[in-house]
Amino acid sequence: MSGPEQDQELEDFLARRSPVYQRLSERDHAEPPPELDRLVAATAREAIDKQTRVPIFRSSRWALPVALAATVVLSLAVVLNLGRNVLTHNDAAAPVTAMKSEQAMEPRDTTRPRESAPVVTADMAVASSTPAAAPSPSSEAPVPVLEAESAGANSATRRIANDALVAANPAALRRQSIPANAERDDAIRGAVPTQDDAASVNATAAGNADDQTSSGRIRDEPQPPVLSASTRGTAPPVAPSAESAPTARDGSAPALTDEARRANPQAWLREIEQLRAAGKAAEAAREMAAFREAFPEHPRSAVATPPVK
Amino acid sequence: MTDEDDGELMLRYARGDLRAFETLYGRHRSSLYRYLTRHTRDPEMANDLFQEVWSKVVASRSRYEPRAKFGTYLYRIAHNCFIDHCRRASSRSDRAKVSAEDFDLENALHAPAADLPDARAEHAQTLARYRAALASLPNEQRDTFLLYEESGLTLEEIGKVTGVSMETAKSRLRYALTKLRNAMETPRQSAVTHVAALEEPGA
């Protein structure tokens, strides 16, 4: 079927030189109906109208559902977090309230003044109790045992002890780091009372002013008498300074300054006693007058009367 | 207007120029409609396919790139639409296998020979034979013949449209021409024989 005749016919057809088919094609003239033209034109016009109505910033198909899902998730997270914060706040406030109520309900035990928390910073407590805190074998030596009298001091002492233990056994640091930190925070919290507790703590500290000044006091020293409330108010609840250092019993210690005397009436009284013992009656009387002027409401029984000569 | 202008018109329409589409449509509407009508041999189906082809052209305007002739692009869409139509309505393909006699009878019913002059009647008969011969061709050969006749594409472009090589398209076209010639010549020969037979008794 691929003879020369067919090839010639094909060449004529390809060269558009075949009049037969051309004539047939012209006779078989077919045109699309006008309705079809209108339909196609309407389709094209509608597509252009839709295109012009499309906004400039055209978001993807997934943008809307993703935005909705993200909004819902974020809203839920915020609501849940708010609820959790409220619960946490309530939980945190409950112990403080309980502590306050316990402090209010618990009667102040004047026989155990050493358990009250003085106004002493943790650093000061650490500094004062460092020699006794180290768990070394030498701690059993007849070294004077220093009292860690306040809760802050106890915590600070515990911290020092923990540090020493950790230094000896580093693995203990990893195991006990979290409780140690918690205890340290508790110690700081206990050593530095809140503003709400300042009045009660200060009153207690003033009542135990002697204890404050004797963070390095020897244990066998006699207990000071309890001061009255008015006396507590006059005594500033501050940590003892270097001037109010423990006084030696031999009386060879230097005389106290006026500020130290006013801060520590017991030390002042001891100084007066020492003056009397030394035979300086006039000076002792002068000091006694100054003492009564400074502490007019100090109980008379607490003030030693001069021996009758 | 050149084919490059067709591509430019399509780009202008993609940018929103409706006039460009109207020009493009007016340039290709007749040839595309004839291609579809002769291919399907069903005016209603041709109308549907014609609308579908132009709808696809409209929908794909933003993706159009003038890398080839617009005619190649347009008739590839038409070819694919026709293939899809054949797959969708396989039962209708049986209807396409009408014989030449049926086709002639159908045309004779629509155009009574008594109302036509002799010349017009002869033309009508020739056209009917042409349509019948075209309908008797296999789909691939008819497609290739019609694409060459109506779209004005080259054999290479027809090969691209139909998804075959240029040699295959050329072979299909050769077979189509041979079958068409044979189908067109047979009635004429029979008529000549019939006339000679008629003349012999009177001679």
Coordinates of C-alpha atoms in Angstrom, one line a residue, chain B residues 77-153:
Chain B
I77 CA -6.8 19.7 24.2
A78 CA -9.4 18.8 21.6
H79 CA -7.7 15.5 20.9
N80 CA -7.6 14.6 24.6
C81 CA -11.3 15.6 25.0
F82 CA -12.2 13.3 22.2
I83 CA -10.3 10.4 23.6
D84 CA -11.9 11.0 27.0
H85 CA -15.3 11.1 25.3
C86 CA -14.6 7.8 23.5
R87 CA -13.6 6.3 26.9
R88 CA -16.6 7.6 28.7
A89 CA -19.1 6.6 26.1
S90 CA -17.8 3.4 24.7
S91 CA -21.3 2.4 23.9
R92 CA -21.6 5.4 21.6
S93 CA -18.6 4.2 19.7
D94 CA -20.7 1.5 18.3
R95 CA -22.9 4.2 17.0
A96 CA -19.9 5.7 15.2
K97 CA -19.4 2.5 13.3
V98 CA -22.2 3.3 10.9
S99 CA -21.8 2.1 7.5
A100 CA -21.5 4.3 4.5
E101 CA -24.9 3.1 3.3
D102 CA -26.5 4.2 6.6
F103 CA -24.8 7.5 6.4
D104 CA -26.1 8.0 2.8
L105 CA -29.6 7.0 3.9
E106 CA -29.5 9.5 6.7
N107 CA -28.4 12.3 4.5
A108 CA -31.0 11.4 1.9
L109 CA -33.7 11.6 4.5
H110 CA -32.6 15.1 5.5
A111 CA -32.2 16.3 1.9
P112 CA -34.8 15.0 -0.5
A113 CA -33.3 14.6 -4.0
A114 CA -36.5 15.7 -5.7
D115 CA -36.2 19.2 -4.2
L116 CA -32.6 19.7 -5.4
P117 CA -31.3 20.5 -8.8
D118 CA -29.1 17.9 -10.4
A119 CA -25.8 19.7 -9.6
R120 CA -26.7 20.2 -6.0
A121 CA -27.9 16.7 -5.8
E122 CA -24.6 15.4 -7.2
H123 CA -22.7 17.6 -4.7
A124 CA -24.8 16.3 -1.9
Q125 CA -24.2 12.8 -2.9
T126 CA -20.4 13.4 -3.1
L127 CA -20.4 15.0 0.2
A128 CA -22.3 12.1 1.7
R129 CA -19.8 9.7 0.3
Y130 CA -17.0 11.7 1.6
R131 CA -18.5 11.7 5.1
A132 CA -19.2 8.0 4.9
A133 CA -15.7 7.3 3.8
L134 CA -14.4 9.5 6.6
A135 CA -16.5 7.7 9.1
S136 CA -15.3 4.3 8.0
L137 CA -11.7 5.3 8.8
P138 CA -10.1 4.1 12.1
N139 CA -10.1 6.7 14.8
E140 CA -6.3 7.3 14.6
Q141 CA -6.3 7.7 10.8
R142 CA -9.3 9.9 10.8
D143 CA -7.8 12.0 13.6
T144 CA -4.6 12.5 11.7
F145 CA -6.4 13.3 8.5
L146 CA -8.7 15.8 10.2
L147 CA -6.0 17.4 12.1
Y148 CA -4.0 18.0 8.9
E149 CA -7.1 19.2 7.1
E150 CA -8.6 21.5 9.6
S151 CA -5.9 22.6 12.0
G152 CA -3.2 23.3 9.5
L153 CA -0.6 21.6 11.7

